[in-house]
């Protein structure tokens, strides 16, 4: 079988082109030759090209839809495809699902409709990510819209020669109450769609499950149609929704509708590191694809462009996970492209491409962050509210994600290599590792069984904040009874726990700006900290101990941190996910606990500055270990770092250590099962290979 086109293809591009047609100037200067020249300058190996946009115009002379008037019947985009294909680039056709203003206007009966009967463009305060506003949204449950898509796909694939189709916007930007959704829900459950969001109400949970199941089914519908029309075509759906809150209705079950996972995100470099690991876990095939814009910080700023240094950090951080880097440009409404941007992109890729031939092996980690698609919500602040997004509800957040991002930062700063696991990879959890569950709201029966078995067989588990009661009970015997009323609380170290608590002691316990979970029946567990409450409830402003703060005043016997064993494994339970705190000491206490329950010797030891992230790939067959060092800074220009030492765990004697891409030999020593060498300096990225 020949290798799929995307395998060794790491430099990708899209030129954002959601241009309207009400001004004759729009796209009037579009020039396929200029487009192609820019891609060549940018050293792009795989361009994704618009065949259709959110505005809904097709860029080909469509029979089922309508061609963008600016092209006056001339298929200029086909010319772009032809030029790229002739030059050996792997072309991808972009198509916008659900977001389609032309069809929204032409077929009003296909529209998504909110609980009040208002379609997306009528929703005040609506946005791309919630409600609509500028965006005309169509319902994937509408059969006529699906028939239209079949015709569109057939036209698209007969018009353009491409290796892949990218389907954007496969998610729910609204809570849809259109007739198709109402009828489908009625048929499946015999019930009406519930009118209130409430995470303690089984009716709402059942409907959210239906939204997720429907979106997975729609993803597979689109993939199946395309592959039936063109066997062998690669299909990729927008997967930026993976870390986004529950509103988008996307579960990991939708991931296999894509041959590989990719999506655009704009949350900075620390978020990127998390997303690369998430994509690495959920993708059906490697490399995954990390997409972000050359616009700084995102596409909403059309004219501000990231520096070469900023783009290099994006590219290298992706490469440190062996992913493909996908840079998004945005076209000027007149149809012109800024060639200076492609000088910059070319400068970036000319440098980074030297590493591409070396990527091999699989990501190694000491710790796994468990990411739950079902838990992307804020149960702590659950309030029953009407099932509508837009200006009322677009502020939905996911505490689960916030907590995991906090844990990620703590692990990076302590140079503990980590990865992300989801329900997709749960069965393959390595029993020598530590798994972190942070404000995990829901677990399925399969997840709970896998986690219990993981600990039983020797794994180490850290559970913090909200954890499903039955899971905590089965592993540590604790009985969860509720939350503290106070939102400022303390963790008071016991004699057994003092060693983990840095500057804190029983008289000066660790502050938690959060409610803590109350649990009883501590049994044989070792209590490492107990809950202390402030003198007064912070909510009551009539009475206080100290006017600026809420100092600790009432010691309780409720456990704050409990440690115990289960089967061959061990577990720590924390009454609050304090790893999310931005304070350095809190992160230190967290890593102290993680190191305490680690069974294995650490894979890496280093005195590198905290902002250096290490990722390790191992290729057991080729007898290669690869170490990537990335200097992750969020401020520019970046400060280059001086030298530091690294010691990598290796069970055998190394033959040599080389610095890539030049394969320069690096002096090393071997001690106690670790190969040690020095990283002389680092601007953004260093990659070493240890061969044995
Ligand atoms: Zn609908």
Short mmCIF file of N, CA, C and O in Angstrom, two decimals, residues 152-262:
data_model
loop_
_atom_site.label_atom_id
_atom_site.label_comp_id
_atom_site.label_asym_id
_atom_site.label_seq_id
_atom_site.Cartn_x
_atom_site.Cartn_y
_atom_site.Cartn_z
N UNK A 152 -23.69 19.14 -3.83
CA UNK A 152 -22.53 20.03 -3.75
C UNK A 152 -21.22 19.22 -3.78
O UNK A 152 -20.28 19.56 -4.49
N UNK A 153 -21.19 18.14 -3.01
CA UNK A 153 -19.98 17.31 -2.95
C UNK A 153 -19.66 16.72 -4.33
O UNK A 153 -18.50 16.67 -4.75
N UNK A 154 -20.72 16.24 -5.02
CA UNK A 154 -20.50 15.64 -6.34
C UNK A 154 -19.94 16.68 -7.31
O UNK A 154 -18.99 16.40 -8.07
N UNK A 155 -20.50 17.87 -7.28
CA UNK A 155 -20.00 18.94 -8.16
C UNK A 155 -18.55 19.29 -7.81
O UNK A 155 -17.69 19.40 -8.68
N UNK A 156 -18.31 19.45 -6.50
CA UNK A 156 -16.98 19.86 -6.03
C UNK A 156 -15.90 18.88 -6.50
O UNK A 156 -14.87 19.26 -7.04
N UNK A 157 -16.20 17.58 -6.30
CA UNK A 157 -15.18 16.59 -6.63
C UNK A 157 -15.01 16.39 -8.13
O UNK A 157 -13.94 15.98 -8.58
N UNK A 158 -16.05 16.71 -8.92
CA UNK A 158 -15.86 16.59 -10.37
C UNK A 158 -15.15 17.83 -10.90
O UNK A 158 -14.52 17.81 -11.96
N UNK A 159 -15.23 18.91 -10.16
CA UNK A 159 -14.65 20.19 -10.60
C UNK A 159 -13.15 20.29 -10.30
O UNK A 159 -12.37 20.78 -11.09
N UNK A 160 -12.78 19.80 -9.09
CA UNK A 160 -11.41 20.02 -8.62
C UNK A 160 -10.68 18.70 -8.43
O UNK A 160 -11.23 17.77 -7.85
N UNK A 161 -9.43 18.67 -8.86
CA UNK A 161 -8.56 17.52 -8.61
C UNK A 161 -7.85 17.79 -7.28
O UNK A 161 -7.07 18.73 -7.18
N UNK A 162 -8.18 17.00 -6.25
CA UNK A 162 -7.59 17.26 -4.93
C UNK A 162 -7.34 15.94 -4.20
O UNK A 162 -7.94 14.93 -4.51
N UNK A 163 -6.43 15.99 -3.22
CA UNK A 163 -6.12 14.80 -2.43
C UNK A 163 -7.09 14.65 -1.26
O UNK A 163 -7.27 13.55 -0.73
N UNK A 164 -7.66 15.78 -0.83
CA UNK A 164 -8.46 15.74 0.40
C UNK A 164 -9.54 16.81 0.36
O UNK A 164 -9.44 17.79 -0.38
N UNK A 165 -10.56 16.60 1.18
CA UNK A 165 -11.58 17.62 1.39
C UNK A 165 -11.60 17.94 2.88
O UNK A 165 -11.62 17.04 3.73
N UNK A 166 -11.56 19.24 3.17
CA UNK A 166 -11.65 19.70 4.56
C UNK A 166 -13.05 20.26 4.78
O UNK A 166 -13.50 21.15 4.05
N UNK A 167 -13.74 19.71 5.76
CA UNK A 167 -15.10 20.15 6.06
C UNK A 167 -15.06 20.98 7.33
O UNK A 167 -14.78 20.47 8.43
N UNK A 168 -15.30 22.27 7.16
CA UNK A 168 -15.23 23.18 8.30
C UNK A 168 -16.58 23.20 9.02
O UNK A 168 -17.62 22.89 8.43
N UNK A 169 -16.55 23.55 10.27
CA UNK A 169 -17.74 23.89 11.07
C UNK A 169 -18.68 22.72 11.35
O UNK A 169 -19.89 22.90 11.42
N UNK A 170 -18.11 21.52 11.56
CA UNK A 170 -18.95 20.38 11.90
C UNK A 170 -19.24 20.41 13.40
O UNK A 170 -18.66 19.63 14.18
N UNK A 171 -20.11 21.32 13.81
CA UNK A 171 -20.46 21.44 15.23
C UNK A 171 -21.75 22.25 15.37
O UNK A 171 -22.26 22.80 14.40
N UNK A 172 -22.26 22.31 16.62
CA UNK A 172 -23.49 23.06 16.91
C UNK A 172 -23.14 24.44 17.45
O UNK A 172 -22.75 24.55 18.61
N UNK A 173 -23.32 25.50 16.67
CA UNK A 173 -23.08 26.84 17.23
C UNK A 173 -24.30 27.34 18.02
O UNK A 173 -24.24 28.38 18.66
N UNK A 174 -25.41 26.62 17.93
CA UNK A 174 -26.64 26.99 18.63
C UNK A 174 -27.22 25.75 19.29
O UNK A 174 -26.84 24.63 18.96
N UNK A 175 -28.18 25.99 20.16
CA UNK A 175 -29.04 24.88 20.60
C UNK A 175 -30.25 24.97 19.68
O UNK A 175 -31.06 25.89 19.78
N UNK A 176 -30.32 24.02 18.76
CA UNK A 176 -31.30 24.13 17.67
C UNK A 176 -32.66 23.53 18.08
O UNK A 176 -32.73 22.41 18.59
N UNK A 177 -33.70 24.33 17.82
CA UNK A 177 -35.08 23.90 18.07
C UNK A 177 -35.87 23.89 16.76
O UNK A 177 -37.08 24.09 16.75
N UNK A 178 -35.18 23.68 15.63
CA UNK A 178 -35.87 23.73 14.34
C UNK A 178 -36.82 22.53 14.22
O UNK A 178 -36.71 21.55 14.98
N UNK A 179 -37.76 22.57 13.28
CA UNK A 179 -38.72 21.46 13.16
C UNK A 179 -38.03 20.11 12.96
O UNK A 179 -38.50 19.09 13.49
N UNK A 180 -36.91 20.07 12.23
CA UNK A 180 -36.22 18.79 12.00
C UNK A 180 -35.66 18.23 13.31
O UNK A 180 -35.75 17.02 13.56
N UNK A 181 -35.07 19.08 14.13
CA UNK A 181 -34.53 18.63 15.42
C UNK A 181 -35.66 18.18 16.34
O UNK A 181 -35.56 17.13 16.99
N UNK A 182 -36.72 18.98 16.40
CA UNK A 182 -37.86 18.63 17.26
C UNK A 182 -38.43 17.27 16.86
O UNK A 182 -38.70 16.42 17.71
N UNK A 183 -38.58 17.07 15.53
CA UNK A 183 -39.18 15.81 15.04
C UNK A 183 -38.26 14.63 15.32
O UNK A 183 -38.71 13.56 15.76
N UNK A 184 -36.97 14.84 15.11
CA UNK A 184 -36.03 13.73 15.33
C UNK A 184 -35.98 13.33 16.81
O UNK A 184 -35.95 12.14 17.15
N UNK A 185 -36.00 14.34 17.67
CA UNK A 185 -35.94 14.02 19.11
C UNK A 185 -37.21 13.31 19.56
O UNK A 185 -37.18 12.38 20.35
N UNK A 186 -38.33 13.79 19.01
CA UNK A 186 -39.63 13.18 19.34
C UNK A 186 -39.64 11.71 18.90
O UNK A 186 -40.05 10.82 19.64
N UNK A 187 -39.15 11.49 17.69
CA UNK A 187 -39.15 10.14 17.14
C UNK A 187 -38.23 9.21 17.95
O UNK A 187 -38.56 8.05 18.19
N UNK A 188 -37.10 9.73 18.37
CA UNK A 188 -36.12 8.88 19.08
C UNK A 188 -36.48 8.65 20.54
O UNK A 188 -36.14 7.61 21.11
N UNK A 189 -37.12 9.63 21.17
CA UNK A 189 -37.33 9.52 22.62
C UNK A 189 -38.80 9.62 23.02
O UNK A 189 -39.13 9.36 24.18
N UNK A 190 -39.63 10.05 22.09
CA UNK A 190 -41.03 10.27 22.42
C UNK A 190 -41.25 11.56 23.21
O UNK A 190 -42.35 11.82 23.70
N UNK A 191 -40.19 12.37 23.32
CA UNK A 191 -40.29 13.56 24.17
C UNK A 191 -40.01 14.83 23.38
O UNK A 191 -39.45 14.79 22.28
N UNK A 192 -40.39 15.95 23.99
CA UNK A 192 -40.04 17.25 23.42
C UNK A 192 -38.64 17.63 23.89
O UNK A 192 -38.17 17.15 24.94
N UNK A 193 -37.97 18.50 23.13
CA UNK A 193 -36.63 18.96 23.54
C UNK A 193 -36.77 19.75 24.84
O UNK A 193 -37.63 20.64 24.94
N UNK A 194 -35.96 19.44 25.86
CA UNK A 194 -36.08 20.18 27.12
C UNK A 194 -35.72 21.66 26.94
O UNK A 194 -34.86 22.00 26.12
N UNK A 195 -36.38 22.52 27.69
CA UNK A 195 -36.21 23.95 27.49
C UNK A 195 -35.22 24.59 28.45
O UNK A 195 -34.97 25.78 28.40
N UNK A 196 -34.65 23.76 29.34
CA UNK A 196 -33.72 24.31 30.32
C UNK A 196 -32.41 23.52 30.36
O UNK A 196 -32.42 22.29 30.30
N UNK A 197 -31.31 24.29 30.45
CA UNK A 197 -29.99 23.67 30.65
C UNK A 197 -29.84 23.46 32.14
O UNK A 197 -29.95 24.41 32.92
N UNK A 198 -29.60 22.22 32.53
CA UNK A 198 -29.41 21.92 33.95
C UNK A 198 -28.67 20.59 34.03
O UNK A 198 -29.22 19.54 33.69
N UNK A 199 -27.42 20.64 34.49
CA UNK A 199 -26.56 19.45 34.47
C UNK A 199 -26.93 18.45 35.55
O UNK A 199 -26.28 17.41 35.67
N UNK A 200 -27.96 18.76 36.33
CA UNK A 200 -28.44 17.76 37.29
C UNK A 200 -29.77 17.17 36.84
O UNK A 200 -30.36 16.35 37.54
N UNK A 201 -30.23 17.59 35.67
CA UNK A 201 -31.54 17.14 35.16
C UNK A 201 -31.34 16.08 34.07
O UNK A 201 -30.76 16.37 33.02
N UNK A 202 -31.81 14.85 34.31
CA UNK A 202 -31.63 13.78 33.31
C UNK A 202 -32.20 14.13 31.94
O UNK A 202 -31.68 13.68 30.91
N UNK A 203 -33.26 14.96 31.92
CA UNK A 203 -33.86 15.34 30.63
C UNK A 203 -32.85 16.14 29.80
O UNK A 203 -32.69 15.92 28.60
N UNK A 204 -32.17 17.08 30.46
CA UNK A 204 -31.19 17.88 29.73
C UNK A 204 -29.99 17.02 29.32
O UNK A 204 -29.51 17.12 28.19
N UNK A 205 -29.53 16.14 30.21
CA UNK A 205 -28.38 15.27 29.89
C UNK A 205 -28.70 14.39 28.69
O UNK A 205 -27.85 14.18 27.82
N UNK A 206 -29.94 13.92 28.62
CA UNK A 206 -30.33 13.05 27.50
C UNK A 206 -30.32 13.84 26.19
O UNK A 206 -29.89 13.34 25.15
N UNK A 207 -30.78 15.09 26.22
CA UNK A 207 -30.79 15.89 25.00
C UNK A 207 -29.37 16.25 24.56
O UNK A 207 -29.03 16.19 23.37
N UNK A 208 -28.51 16.60 25.52
CA UNK A 208 -27.12 16.90 25.17
C UNK A 208 -26.46 15.67 24.53
O UNK A 208 -25.72 15.79 23.56
N UNK A 209 -26.79 14.51 25.05
CA UNK A 209 -26.25 13.27 24.48
C UNK A 209 -26.74 13.11 23.03
O UNK A 209 -25.98 12.72 22.14
N UNK A 210 -28.00 13.50 22.79
CA UNK A 210 -28.54 13.41 21.42
C UNK A 210 -27.83 14.40 20.50
O UNK A 210 -27.47 14.06 19.36
N UNK A 211 -27.60 15.64 20.97
CA UNK A 211 -26.88 16.63 20.15
C UNK A 211 -25.52 16.07 19.72
O UNK A 211 -25.10 16.21 18.57
N UNK A 212 -24.83 15.45 20.68
CA UNK A 212 -23.49 14.91 20.40
C UNK A 212 -23.57 13.73 19.42
O UNK A 212 -22.78 13.64 18.47
N UNK A 213 -24.53 12.88 19.66
CA UNK A 213 -24.68 11.71 18.79
C UNK A 213 -25.05 12.15 17.37
O UNK A 213 -24.53 11.64 16.39
N UNK A 214 -25.94 13.15 17.26
CA UNK A 214 -26.35 13.65 15.94
C UNK A 214 -25.17 14.25 15.19
O UNK A 214 -25.03 14.06 13.99
N UNK A 215 -24.31 14.99 15.92
CA UNK A 215 -23.19 15.62 15.22
C UNK A 215 -22.19 14.56 14.76
O UNK A 215 -21.62 14.67 13.67
N UNK A 216 -21.98 13.54 15.56
CA UNK A 216 -21.11 12.43 15.13
C UNK A 216 -21.70 11.77 13.89
O UNK A 216 -21.00 11.53 12.90
N UNK A 217 -23.00 11.52 13.92
CA UNK A 217 -23.67 10.86 12.78
C UNK A 217 -23.56 11.74 11.52
O UNK A 217 -23.30 11.25 10.43
N UNK A 218 -23.74 13.06 11.68
CA UNK A 218 -23.63 13.98 10.54
C UNK A 218 -22.20 13.99 9.99
O UNK A 218 -21.99 13.99 8.76
N UNK A 219 -21.21 13.95 10.86
CA UNK A 219 -19.81 13.92 10.42
C UNK A 219 -19.57 12.69 9.54
O UNK A 219 -18.96 12.78 8.46
N UNK A 220 -20.07 11.55 10.02
CA UNK A 220 -19.87 10.32 9.24
C UNK A 220 -20.67 10.34 7.94
O UNK A 220 -20.21 9.81 6.92
N UNK A 221 -21.85 10.96 7.97
CA UNK A 221 -22.63 11.11 6.73
C UNK A 221 -21.79 11.83 5.67
O UNK A 221 -21.67 11.37 4.53
N UNK A 222 -21.21 12.96 6.04
CA UNK A 222 -20.45 13.76 5.08
C UNK A 222 -19.22 13.00 4.58
O UNK A 222 -18.92 12.97 3.37
N UNK A 223 -18.52 12.36 5.50
CA UNK A 223 -17.31 11.60 5.13
C UNK A 223 -17.68 10.46 4.17
O UNK A 223 -17.02 10.25 3.14
N UNK A 224 -18.76 9.76 4.51
CA UNK A 224 -19.19 8.61 3.70
C UNK A 224 -19.55 9.06 2.28
O UNK A 224 -19.16 8.44 1.30
N UNK A 225 -20.29 10.17 2.18
CA UNK A 225 -20.69 10.68 0.87
C UNK A 225 -19.47 11.00 0.01
O UNK A 225 -19.39 10.63 -1.16
N UNK A 226 -18.51 11.69 0.59
CA UNK A 226 -17.31 12.09 -0.17
C UNK A 226 -16.51 10.87 -0.60
O UNK A 226 -16.06 10.79 -1.74
N UNK A 227 -16.35 9.92 0.31
CA UNK A 227 -15.54 8.75 -0.02
C UNK A 227 -16.24 7.84 -1.03
O UNK A 227 -15.58 7.14 -1.79
N UNK A 228 -17.59 7.89 -1.02
CA UNK A 228 -18.32 7.11 -2.04
C UNK A 228 -18.13 7.75 -3.41
O UNK A 228 -18.01 7.05 -4.43
N UNK A 229 -18.10 9.07 -3.46
CA UNK A 229 -17.92 9.77 -4.73
C UNK A 229 -16.49 9.64 -5.26
O UNK A 229 -16.27 9.56 -6.46
N UNK A 230 -15.53 9.64 -4.33
CA UNK A 230 -14.14 9.56 -4.74
C UNK A 230 -13.39 8.65 -3.78
O UNK A 230 -12.83 9.11 -2.78
N UNK A 231 -13.39 7.34 -4.06
CA UNK A 231 -12.70 6.42 -3.14
C UNK A 231 -11.24 6.85 -2.96
O UNK A 231 -10.58 7.24 -3.92
N UNK A 232 -10.79 6.80 -1.73
CA UNK A 232 -9.39 7.15 -1.46
C UNK A 232 -9.19 8.60 -1.09
O UNK A 232 -8.10 8.97 -0.65
N UNK A 233 -10.23 9.44 -1.27
CA UNK A 233 -10.05 10.84 -0.90
C UNK A 233 -9.94 10.93 0.63
O UNK A 233 -10.60 10.19 1.36
N UNK A 234 -9.04 11.79 1.09
CA UNK A 234 -8.88 12.01 2.53
C UNK A 234 -9.93 13.03 2.98
O UNK A 234 -10.16 14.01 2.28
N UNK A 235 -10.54 12.78 4.13
CA UNK A 235 -11.53 13.73 4.65
C UNK A 235 -11.09 14.16 6.05
O UNK A 235 -10.67 13.35 6.87
N UNK A 236 -11.19 15.46 6.28
CA UNK A 236 -10.84 16.02 7.58
C UNK A 236 -11.94 16.99 8.00
O UNK A 236 -12.32 17.85 7.22
N UNK A 237 -12.44 16.82 9.21
CA UNK A 237 -13.43 17.76 9.75
C UNK A 237 -12.73 18.73 10.71
O UNK A 237 -11.74 18.38 11.34
N UNK A 238 -13.31 19.90 10.83
CA UNK A 238 -12.81 20.89 11.79
C UNK A 238 -12.84 20.28 13.20
O UNK A 238 -13.90 19.86 13.67
N UNK A 239 -11.68 20.23 13.85
CA UNK A 239 -11.64 19.60 15.18
C UNK A 239 -11.17 20.56 16.26
O UNK A 239 -10.74 20.14 17.34
N UNK A 240 -11.23 21.86 15.98
CA UNK A 240 -10.84 22.83 17.02
C UNK A 240 -11.80 22.78 18.19
O UNK A 240 -11.52 23.28 19.27
N UNK A 241 -12.97 22.16 17.96
CA UNK A 241 -13.98 22.06 19.01
C UNK A 241 -13.58 21.09 20.13
O UNK A 241 -14.18 21.12 21.19
N UNK A 242 -12.58 20.24 19.87
CA UNK A 242 -12.21 19.24 20.89
C UNK A 242 -12.01 19.87 22.27
O UNK A 242 -12.60 19.40 23.24
N UNK A 243 -11.21 20.94 22.39
CA UNK A 243 -11.07 21.53 23.73
C UNK A 243 -12.16 22.54 24.09
O UNK A 243 -12.18 23.02 25.22
N UNK A 244 -13.05 22.87 23.16
CA UNK A 244 -14.08 23.89 23.44
C UNK A 244 -15.20 23.32 24.33
O UNK A 244 -15.39 22.11 24.40
N UNK A 245 -15.98 24.21 24.96
CA UNK A 245 -17.03 23.76 25.89
C UNK A 245 -18.11 22.90 25.25
O UNK A 245 -18.19 22.74 24.02
N UNK A 246 -19.00 22.40 26.07
CA UNK A 246 -20.04 21.44 25.71
C UNK A 246 -20.96 21.93 24.60
O UNK A 246 -21.55 21.12 23.88
N UNK A 247 -21.10 23.27 24.47
CA UNK A 247 -22.10 23.83 23.56
C UNK A 247 -21.97 23.30 22.13
O UNK A 247 -22.96 23.17 21.43
N UNK A 248 -20.75 23.01 21.70
CA UNK A 248 -20.51 22.59 20.32
C UNK A 248 -20.96 21.16 20.04
O UNK A 248 -21.06 20.76 18.89
N UNK A 249 -21.21 20.42 21.10
CA UNK A 249 -21.80 19.09 20.94
C UNK A 249 -20.91 18.11 20.20
O UNK A 249 -21.41 17.31 19.40
N UNK A 250 -19.62 18.16 20.46
CA UNK A 250 -18.71 17.25 19.76
C UNK A 250 -18.08 16.30 20.77
O UNK A 250 -17.57 16.71 21.80
N UNK A 251 -18.12 15.02 20.45
CA UNK A 251 -17.51 14.00 21.29
C UNK A 251 -16.37 13.32 20.53
O UNK A 251 -16.24 13.45 19.32
N UNK A 252 -15.56 12.55 21.25
CA UNK A 252 -14.44 11.86 20.60
C UNK A 252 -14.94 10.86 19.57
O UNK A 252 -14.20 10.47 18.67
N UNK A 253 -16.22 10.46 19.68
CA UNK A 253 -16.77 9.50 18.71
C UNK A 253 -16.79 10.09 17.29
O UNK A 253 -16.88 9.34 16.32
N UNK A 254 -16.69 11.43 17.17
CA UNK A 254 -16.68 12.05 15.85
C UNK A 254 -15.28 12.02 15.22
O UNK A 254 -15.14 12.17 14.00
N UNK A 255 -14.25 11.82 16.03
CA UNK A 255 -12.87 11.89 15.52
C UNK A 255 -12.60 10.91 14.37
O UNK A 255 -11.94 11.28 13.40
N UNK A 256 -13.12 9.67 14.44
CA UNK A 256 -12.83 8.74 13.33
C UNK A 256 -13.50 9.11 12.00
O UNK A 256 -13.24 8.46 10.99
N UNK A 257 -14.33 10.16 11.98
CA UNK A 257 -14.86 10.64 10.69
C UNK A 257 -13.78 11.39 9.92
O UNK A 257 -13.97 11.72 8.75
N UNK A 258 -12.67 11.68 10.56
CA UNK A 258 -11.54 12.35 9.91
C UNK A 258 -10.39 11.36 9.78
O UNK A 258 -10.09 10.64 10.73
N UNK A 259 -9.71 11.39 8.63
CA UNK A 259 -8.54 10.50 8.47
C UNK A 259 -7.43 10.91 9.41
O UNK A 259 -6.64 10.09 9.86
N UNK A 260 -7.33 12.22 9.67
CA UNK A 260 -6.44 12.71 10.71
C UNK A 260 -7.10 13.93 11.33
O UNK A 260 -8.02 14.51 10.77
N UNK A 261 -6.61 14.30 12.53
CA UNK A 261 -7.26 15.39 13.28
C UNK A 261 -6.51 16.69 13.08
O UNK A 261 -5.28 16.73 13.12
N UNK A 262 -7.28 17.77 12.87
CA UNK A 262 -6.70 19.10 12.79
C UNK A 262 -7.76 20.13 13.10
O UNK A 262 -8.96 19.85 13.07
#
